Coordinates of N, CA and C and ligand atoms in Angstrom, one line a residue:
X98 N 2.3 12.4 -23.1 CA 0.8 12.9 -24.0 C -0.5 11.6 -23.3
X99 N -1.8 11.4 -23.0 CA -2.4 10.3 -22.9 C -2.9 9.3 -23.6
X100 N -2.7 8.4 -22.8 CA -2.8 7.1 -23.5 C -3.8 6.0 -23.5
X101 N -4.7 6.7 -23.3 CA -6.2 5.7 -24.2 C -6.0 4.8 -24.9
X102 N -6.0 3.9 -24.3 CA -6.1 2.7 -25.5 C -7.1 2.6 -25.9
X103 N -8.1 1.5 -24.7 CA -9.5 0.8 -25.5 C -10.3 0.4 -23.9
X104 N -10.4 1.8 -23.4 CA -10.9 1.5 -21.9 C -12.9 0.8 -22.0
X105 N -13.0 -0.1 -21.3 CA -14.0 0.0 -21.6 C -14.7 -0.5 -19.8
X106 N -16.0 -0.3 -20.0 CA -16.4 0.3 -18.5 C -17.2 -1.9 -18.8
X107 N -17.5 -2.0 -17.2 CA -18.0 -3.8 -17.1 C -18.2 -4.3 -15.8
X108 N -20.2 -4.6 -15.3 CA -19.7 -4.4 -14.3 C -19.0 -5.6 -13.4
X109 N -18.9 -5.4 -12.3 CA -18.3 -6.1 -11.7 C -18.1 -8.0 -11.8
X110 N -17.0 -8.5 -11.8 CA -17.3 -10.1 -12.0 C -16.0 -10.5 -10.8
X111 N -16.1 -11.6 -10.8 CA -14.7 -12.5 -9.8 C -13.6 -12.4 -10.4
X112 N -13.9 -12.4 -11.8 CA -12.0 -12.3 -12.3 C -11.6 -11.2 -12.0
X113 N -12.1 -10.2 -11.8 CA -11.3 -8.7 -11.3 C -10.8 -9.2 -10.0
X114 N -11.1 -9.4 -8.6 CA -11.6 -9.3 -8.1 C -10.0 -9.3 -7.1
X115 N -9.1 -9.8 -7.2 CA -7.4 -9.8 -7.0 C -7.1 -8.5 -7.8
X116 N -7.4 -8.0 -9.0 CA -6.9 -7.5 -9.2 C -7.5 -6.0 -8.4
X117 N -9.0 -6.1 -8.3 CA -9.3 -4.8 -7.6 C -8.8 -4.7 -6.2
X118 N -9.2 -5.9 -5.6 CA -8.4 -5.7 -4.1 C -7.0 -4.8 -4.0
X119 N -5.8 -4.6 -4.6 CA -5.3 -4.7 -4.6 C -4.6 -3.5 -5.5
X120 N -5.9 -2.1 -5.3 CA -6.1 -0.9 -5.1 C -4.5 0.1 -4.7
X121 N -4.7 0.5 -4.5 CA -3.6 1.7 -3.7 C -3.8 3.4 -4.3
X122 N -3.8 3.9 -3.1 CA -3.9 5.3 -3.0 C -3.1 6.4 -2.0
X123 N -2.6 6.9 -2.8 CA -2.1 7.6 -1.2 C -2.7 8.5 -0.7
X124 N -1.9 8.9 -0.4 CA -2.9 8.8 1.6 C -3.8 10.3 1.2
X125 N -3.3 11.1 0.5 CA -4.3 12.3 0.4 C -5.3 11.7 -0.3
X126 N -5.4 11.0 -1.4 CA -6.4 11.1 -1.8 C -7.4 9.6 -1.3
X127 N -6.3 9.0 -0.4 CA -7.5 7.8 -0.2 C -8.6 8.6 0.3
X128 N -8.8 9.3 1.6 CA -8.8 10.5 2.3 C -11.0 10.4 1.5
X129 N -11.0 10.7 -0.4 CA -11.8 11.1 -0.7 C -12.7 10.1 -1.2
X130 N -12.1 8.7 -1.4 CA -12.8 8.1 -1.3 C -13.2 6.5 -1.0
X131 N -13.6 5.9 -1.5 CA -13.4 3.8 -0.5 C -12.8 3.7 -1.8
X132 N -12.0 2.7 -1.5 CA -11.2 1.8 -2.1 C -11.7 0.0 -2.2
X133 N -12.1 0.0 -3.7 CA -13.2 -1.5 -4.0 C -12.7 -1.9 -3.2
X134 N -11.9 -2.0 -2.5 CA -12.1 -3.8 -1.6 C -12.9 -3.9 -0.4
X135 N -13.7 -2.1 -0.4 CA -14.3 -2.6 0.2 C -16.0 -2.9 -0.2
X136 N -15.9 -3.2 -1.1 CA -16.9 -3.8 -1.6 C -17.4 -4.8 -2.6
X137 N -17.1 -5.3 -1.6 CA -16.2 -7.6 -1.5 C -18.6 -7.9 -1.5
X138 N -19.2 -7.0 -0.5 CA -20.2 -7.4 -0.9 C -21.5 -5.7 -1.5
X139 N -22.9 -5.6 -1.9 CA -22.9 -4.4 -1.8 C -24.5 -4.8 -1.9
X140 N -25.3 -3.6 -1.4 CA -26.7 -4.2 -1.7 C -27.6 -3.9 -2.5
X141 N -28.5 -4.4 -2.8 CA -29.4 -4.6 -3.7 C -30.5 -3.1 -4.6
X142 N -29.6 -2.5 -4.7 CA -29.7 -0.9 -5.7 C -28.0 -0.5 -6.6
X143 N -26.9 -1.5 -5.4 CA -26.1 -0.8 -6.3 C -25.0 -1.3 -6.4
X144 N -24.2 -1.2 -7.4 CA -23.0 -1.9 -8.6 C -22.4 -1.4 -8.9
X145 N -21.5 -2.3 -8.8 CA -19.7 -2.1 -9.2 C -19.3 -2.3 -10.9
X146 N -19.2 -1.2 -10.8 CA -18.9 -0.6 -12.4 C -16.9 -0.7 -12.4
X147 N -16.9 -1.9 -13.1 CA -15.3 -1.9 -12.9 C -14.5 -1.2 -14.8
X148 N -13.4 -0.5 -14.5 CA -12.7 0.1 -15.4 C -12.0 -0.2 -16.0
X149 N -11.8 -1.1 -17.4 CA -11.1 -2.6 -17.6 C -10.1 -1.7 -19.1
X150 N -9.4 -1.8 -19.1 CA -8.0 -0.9 -19.7 C -7.5 -2.1 -20.5
X151 N -8.0 -2.8 -21.4 CA -7.0 -4.0 -22.3 C -6.8 -5.5 -20.9
X152 N -8.1 -5.2 -20.8 CA -9.1 -6.5 -20.3 C -8.1 -6.2 -18.7
X153 N -7.0 -5.9 -17.9 CA -7.0 -5.0 -17.0 C -7.6 -4.1 -15.8
X154 N -7.9 -4.0 -15.6 CA -9.1 -2.9 -14.4 C -8.3 -2.4 -14.3
X155 N -8.2 -1.1 -14.2 CA -7.6 0.0 -14.0 C -8.2 1.3 -13.2
X156 N -9.7 1.3 -12.6 CA -10.0 1.7 -11.8 C -11.9 1.0 -11.6
X157 N -12.5 1.5 -10.8 CA -13.9 1.5 -10.6 C -15.0 2.4 -9.7
X158 N -16.4 2.2 -9.8 CA -16.7 3.5 -8.7 C -18.3 2.1 -8.7
X159 N -19.2 2.9 -8.2 CA -20.3 2.3 -7.6 C -21.4 3.3 -8.4
X160 N -22.3 2.5 -9.3 CA -23.8 3.4 -8.8 C -24.8 3.0 -8.2
X161 N -25.9 3.2 -8.0 CA -26.9 3.1 -6.8 C -28.3 3.9 -7.6
X162 N -29.0 2.9 -7.6 CA -30.3 3.8 -7.6 C -30.9 2.7 -6.4
X163 N -31.0 3.2 -5.6 CA -31.1 3.3 -4.1 C -32.0 4.6 -3.1
X164 N -32.4 4.5 -2.0 CA -32.6 5.2 -1.4 C -32.6 6.9 -0.9
X165 N -30.8 6.0 -0.8 CA -29.2 7.7 -1.1 C -29.3 8.1 -1.9
X166 N -30.1 7.8 -2.7 CA -30.1 8.9 -4.0 C -30.8 10.4 -3.8
X167 N -31.8 10.0 -2.6 CA -32.6 10.8 -2.6 C -31.8 12.1 -2.0
X168 N -30.8 12.4 -1.7 CA -30.2 12.2 -0.2 C -29.0 14.3 -1.3
X169 N -29.5 13.2 -3.0 CA -28.5 13.9 -3.6 C -29.4 15.0 -4.9
X170 N -30.1 14.4 -4.4 CA -31.6 14.3 -5.7 C -32.8 14.4 -5.6
X171 N -33.8 14.9 -5.7 CA -35.5 14.9 -6.7 C -36.0 14.7 -7.0
X172 N -35.2 14.1 -8.7 CA -34.8 13.1 -9.1 C -35.3 11.6 -9.3
X173 N -36.5 11.5 -9.1 CA -36.4 10.3 -9.5 C -36.0 8.9 -10.1
X174 N -35.7 9.4 -11.2 CA -34.8 8.8 -12.1 C -33.2 9.2 -11.6
X175 N -32.4 9.6 -11.1 CA -31.3 10.0 -11.0 C -31.1 8.5 -10.9
X176 N -29.4 8.3 -11.0 CA -28.4 7.6 -10.0 C -27.3 8.0 -9.8
X177 N -26.9 7.6 -8.7 CA -25.8 8.3 -7.8 C -25.3 7.6 -8.6
X178 N -23.9 8.6 -8.4 CA -22.4 7.6 -8.1 C -21.2 8.2 -7.3
X179 N -20.3 6.7 -6.8 CA -19.0 7.1 -5.2 C -18.4 6.7 -6.1
X180 N -17.6 6.7 -5.3 CA -15.9 5.8 -5.0 C -15.5 5.5 -6.8
X181 N -15.1 6.8 -6.7 CA -14.2 6.6 -8.1 C -12.8 5.8 -8.3
X182 N -12.3 5.3 -8.5 CA -10.8 5.8 -8.3 C -10.4 5.3 -9.1
X183 N -9.3 5.9 -9.9 CA -7.9 5.1 -10.7 C -6.8 4.6 -9.8
X184 N -6.7 3.5 -10.3 CA -5.4 3.4 -9.4 C -4.2 3.7 -9.5
X185 N -3.1 3.9 -8.3 CA -2.4 5.2 -8.0 C -1.9 5.1 -9.4
X186 N -1.7 3.5 -9.9 CA 0.1 3.3 -10.9 C -0.3 3.8 -11.9
X187 N -1.6 4.0 -12.8 CA -2.2 4.2 -13.9 C -3.1 5.7 -13.7
X188 N -3.2 6.1 -13.1 CA -3.6 7.8 -13.0 C -2.6 8.5 -13.8
X189 N -3.4 9.7 -14.2 CA -2.7 10.8 -15.4 C -2.4 10.0 -16.0
X190 N -3.6 9.2 -17.4 CA -3.4 8.5 -18.9 C -5.4 9.0 -19.2
X191 N -5.7 9.1 -18.4 CA -6.4 9.7 -18.7 C -8.1 9.5 -18.7
X192 N -7.9 7.8 -17.9 CA -8.5 6.8 -17.9 C -10.4 7.1 -17.4
X193 N -9.8 7.9 -16.0 CA -11.2 8.2 -15.6 C -12.0 9.0 -16.3
X194 N -11.5 10.3 -17.3 CA -12.7 10.8 -18.1 C -12.8 10.1 -19.4
X195 N -12.6 9.3 -19.3 CA -12.6 8.5 -20.6 C -13.3 7.5 -20.7
X196 N -13.4 6.6 -19.0 CA -14.4 6.2 -18.2 C -16.0 6.5 -18.4
X197 N -16.0 8.6 -17.5 CA -17.0 8.5 -16.9 C -17.3 9.6 -18.7
X198 N -17.2 9.2 -19.4 CA -17.3 9.5 -20.9 C -18.3 8.5 -21.8
X199 N -17.8 7.2 -21.8 CA -18.6 6.0 -21.9 C -19.6 5.9 -20.4
X200 N -19.9 6.7 -19.5 CA -20.9 6.3 -19.0 C -22.4 6.8 -19.1
X201 N -22.2 7.1 -20.0 CA -23.5 8.5 -20.9 C -23.8 6.8 -21.1
X202 N -23.7 6.3 -22.3 CA -23.6 5.6 -23.2 C -23.8 3.7 -22.0
X203 N -23.2 3.7 -21.5 CA -23.2 2.4 -20.6 C -24.8 2.5 -20.0
X204 N -25.0 3.7 -19.4 CA -26.0 3.6 -18.5 C -27.3 3.7 -18.8
X205 N -27.3 4.0 -21.2 CA -28.7 4.3 -21.3 C -28.9 2.4 -21.7
X206 N -27.7 1.8 -22.0 CA -28.0 0.4 -22.1 C -28.7 -0.5 -21.2
X207 N -27.6 -0.1 -20.1 CA -27.4 -1.0 -18.6 C -29.1 -0.4 -17.7
X208 N -29.0 1.0 -18.0 CA -29.9 1.6 -16.7 C -31.4 2.3 -17.4
X209 N -32.1 1.8 -18.5 CA -33.0 2.6 -19.6 C -34.1 3.5 -18.5
X210 N -33.6 3.9 -17.5 CA -34.5 4.2 -16.7 C -34.1 5.5 -16.4
X211 N -32.0 5.3 -16.3 CA -32.2 6.5 -15.8 C -31.6 7.5 -16.5
X212 N -31.8 9.5 -15.8 CA -31.5 10.3 -17.0 C -30.8 11.1 -16.3
X213 N -30.3 10.7 -15.1 CA -30.0 11.8 -14.5 C -28.7 11.6 -13.8
X214 N -26.8 11.2 -13.5 CA -26.1 10.7 -12.6 C -25.9 12.0 -12.0
X215 N -25.9 12.0 -10.6 CA -25.3 12.7 -9.3 C -24.1 12.0 -8.5
X216 N -24.0 13.6 -8.2 CA -22.3 12.4 -7.6 C -22.3 14.3 -6.7
X217 N -21.0 13.7 -5.4 CA -20.3 14.8 -4.6 C -18.6 14.3 -4.5
X218 N -18.5 16.0 -5.0 CA -17.1 15.8 -4.6 C -17.0 16.5 -3.4
X219 N -15.7 16.3 -2.2 CA -15.0 17.4 -1.2 C -14.5 18.5 -1.7
X220 N -14.8 19.9 -1.5 CA -14.3 20.6 -1.8 C -13.0 20.9 -2.2
X221 N -12.5 20.1 -1.2 CA -11.0 20.1 -1.1 C -10.3 19.7 -2.5
X222 N -11.0 18.9 -3.6 CA -10.5 18.0 -4.0 C -10.8 18.4 -5.6
X223 N -10.2 19.3 -6.2 CA -9.4 20.2 -7.0 C -9.4 19.0 -8.1
X224 N -8.9 17.8 -8.3 CA -8.3 16.9 -9.5 C -9.3 16.4 -9.5
X225 N -11.1 15.7 -8.9 CA -11.8 15.6 -9.3 C -13.0 16.6 -9.8
X226 N -12.9 18.0 -9.3 CA -13.5 18.3 -9.8 C -13.7 19.3 -11.4
X227 N -12.3 18.7 -11.8 CA -12.1 18.9 -12.6 C -12.2 18.3 -13.8
X228 N -11.7 16.7 -13.2 CA -12.5 16.1 -14.3 C -14.7 15.9 -14.1
X229 N -15.3 16.6 -13.2 CA -16.5 16.0 -13.5 C -16.8 17.6 -14.7
X230 N -16.0 18.7 -14.5 CA -16.5 20.1 -15.3 C -15.8 19.4 -16.2
X231 N -15.1 19.0 -16.7 CA -14.6 18.7 -17.5 C -15.4 17.3 -18.4
X232 N -15.7 16.8 -18.2 CA -16.7 15.9 -19.0 C -18.4 16.4 -18.6
X233 N -19.0 17.5 -18.4 CA -20.5 18.1 -18.6 C -21.3 17.4 -17.6
X234 N -20.6 17.0 -15.7 CA -21.3 18.1 -14.8 C -21.2 19.5 -14.3
X235 N -22.3 19.5 -13.3 CA -22.6 20.8 -13.9 C -23.1 20.7 -11.3
X236 N -22.5 22.4 -11.2 CA -22.8 22.2 -9.7 C -24.1 22.4 -9.4
X237 N -24.7 21.6 -9.1 CA -25.8 22.0 -8.6 C -26.3 23.1 -7.6
X238 N -25.9 23.5 -7.0 CA -25.2 25.0 -5.9 C -26.1 24.0 -4.5
X239 N -26.7 22.1 -4.6 CA -26.2 21.7 -3.2 C -24.9 21.5 -2.6
X240 N -25.2 21.6 -1.2 CA -24.0 21.1 -0.9 C -24.6 20.3 0.1
X241 N -23.6 19.3 0.9 CA -23.8 18.4 1.4 C -22.5 18.1 2.3
X242 N -22.8 18.3 4.3 CA -21.5 18.1 4.3 C -21.0 16.0 5.0
X243 N -20.2 15.9 4.5 CA -19.5 14.7 4.5 C -18.7 14.6 5.5
X244 N -17.6 13.2 5.6 CA -16.5 13.0 6.0 C -16.0 13.7 7.2
X245 N -15.4 14.7 6.3 CA -14.0 15.6 5.9 C -14.8 16.9 5.4
X246 N -15.5 16.9 5.3 CA -15.6 18.5 4.8 C -17.3 18.9 3.7
X247 N -17.6 19.4 3.3 CA -18.6 20.3 2.5 C -18.2 19.5 1.6
X248 N -19.0 19.1 0.6 CA -19.3 18.1 -0.7 C -20.4 18.8 -1.2
X249 N -20.1 19.1 -3.1 CA -20.5 19.6 -4.0 C -21.0 18.9 -4.5
X250 N -22.8 19.2 -4.9 CA -23.0 18.4 -5.1 C -23.6 18.5 -6.5
X251 N -22.9 17.3 -7.5 CA -22.6 17.3 -9.2 C -23.5 16.5 -10.2
X252 N -23.7 17.4 -11.0 CA -24.9 16.4 -11.9 C -25.0 16.7 -13.5
X253 N -24.9 15.6 -14.3 CA -24.9 15.7 -15.6 C -26.7 14.9 -15.5
X254 N -26.9 15.7 -17.2 CA -28.9 15.0 -17.6 C -28.0 14.2 -19.0
X255 N -28.6 13.2 -18.6 CA -28.4 12.3 -19.7 C -29.3 12.4 -21.0
X256 N -30.2 13.0 -20.4 CA -31.1 12.5 -22.3 C -31.7 14.0 -22.5
X257 N -30.9 14.7 -23.0 CA -30.6 16.5 -23.7 C -32.0 15.9 -25.1
X258 N -33.1 17.2 -24.2 CA -33.9 16.6 -25.4 C -34.7 15.8 -26.2
X259 N -34.9 14.9 -25.0 CA -35.7 14.0 -25.5 C -34.9 12.4 -25.7
X260 N -34.3 13.1 -25.8 CA -32.6 11.3 -27.2 C -32.7 10.9 -26.3
Ligands
LIG1025 C1 -10.1 11.8 -9.6 C2 -9.1 10.9 -10.4 C3 -10.2 9.2 -10.6 C4 -7.8 11.4 -11.6 O1 -8.4 10.4 -12.8 P1 -6.7 9.8 -13.9 O2 -7.6 8.8 -14.7 O3 -6.1 10.2 -12.7 O4 -7.5 11.7 -14.7 P2 -7.5 11.9 -16.1 O5 -6.3 10.9 -16.3 O6 -8.4 10.7 -16.6 O7 -7.8 13.4 -16.1 C5 -8.9 14.1 -16.3 C6 -8.4 15.4 -16.1 O8 -9.5 14.9 -13.9 C7 -7.7 16.5 -14.3 N1 -7.3 15.9 -12.8 C8 -7.0 14.4 -13.0 N2 -5.6 14.7 -12.1 C9 -5.6 15.6 -11.7 C10 -4.5 16.2 -11.3 N3 -3.3 15.5 -10.4 N4 -4.0 17.5 -11.0 C11 -5.6 18.9 -11.2 N5 -6.3 17.9 -12.3 C12 -6.8 16.7 -12.5 C13 -7.7 16.9 -15.2 O9 -8.7 18.2 -15.4 C14 -7.6 16.3 -16.0 O10 -8.0 16.7 -17.7 P3 -6.3 16.8 -18.5 O11 -5.4 15.9 -18.1 O12 -6.6 17.1 -19.9 O13 -6.3 17.9 -18.0 C15 -7.6 9.9 -9.5 O14 -6.5 11.6 -8.9 C16 -8.5 9.6 -8.5 O15 -8.5 8.1 -8.6 N6 -8.3 10.2 -7.0 C17 -8.5 9.0 -5.8 C18 -10.2 8.8 -5.9 C19 -11.3 10.3 -5.9 O16 -10.3 11.8 -5.4 N7 -12.0 10.1 -6.6 C20 -13.0 11.6 -6.4 C21 -14.2 11.7 -5.8 S1 -15.6 11.9 -5.5

């Protein structure tokens, strides 16, 4: 049974640093993402988001509103999501799903100009593809070669019917 309790999304702050640095993934998963320890610094237009369960960081991802987004979509109001990970010890508890569902409201509040989230998922990363499909992301049909092979570009529109 899934044990989603009090998941929330927070902007990165130093209080989470030590926990984020200790994140681990098995080798077969690590190839698909970058661990949060890679992002001790970010550039303008990159935003570190921490997935927090009852005050403990359990996951992490990056949102981008940089020039890089143009490689994934023609929409100037889209943001790119990368480097999603749930720390190994906390996987399979529904945290990623809950976090991705919360992301819609989070983006509306924190980035009100954003009306679409795009992401790239490796063709071999079936768990992540299932996750994104389950919460409404659609395969755009676009393909992009990543460091370890073809990636599907998936997208979620945030403002349906102008709401
Ligand atoms: C993909 C990842 C973020 C999922 O996190 P999680 O918290 O374990 O996922 P959840 O428990 O919220 O599961 C949500 C859905 O994802 C899918 N899923 C998650 N793990 C899965 C697995 N091992 N096999 C198949 N499907 C899986 C399922 O559809 C699941 O829904 P269900 O339990 O109702 O069937 C996590 O496995 C991870 O960090 N992987 C390594 C990094 C990575 O691949 N990131 C994505 C880069 S695009």
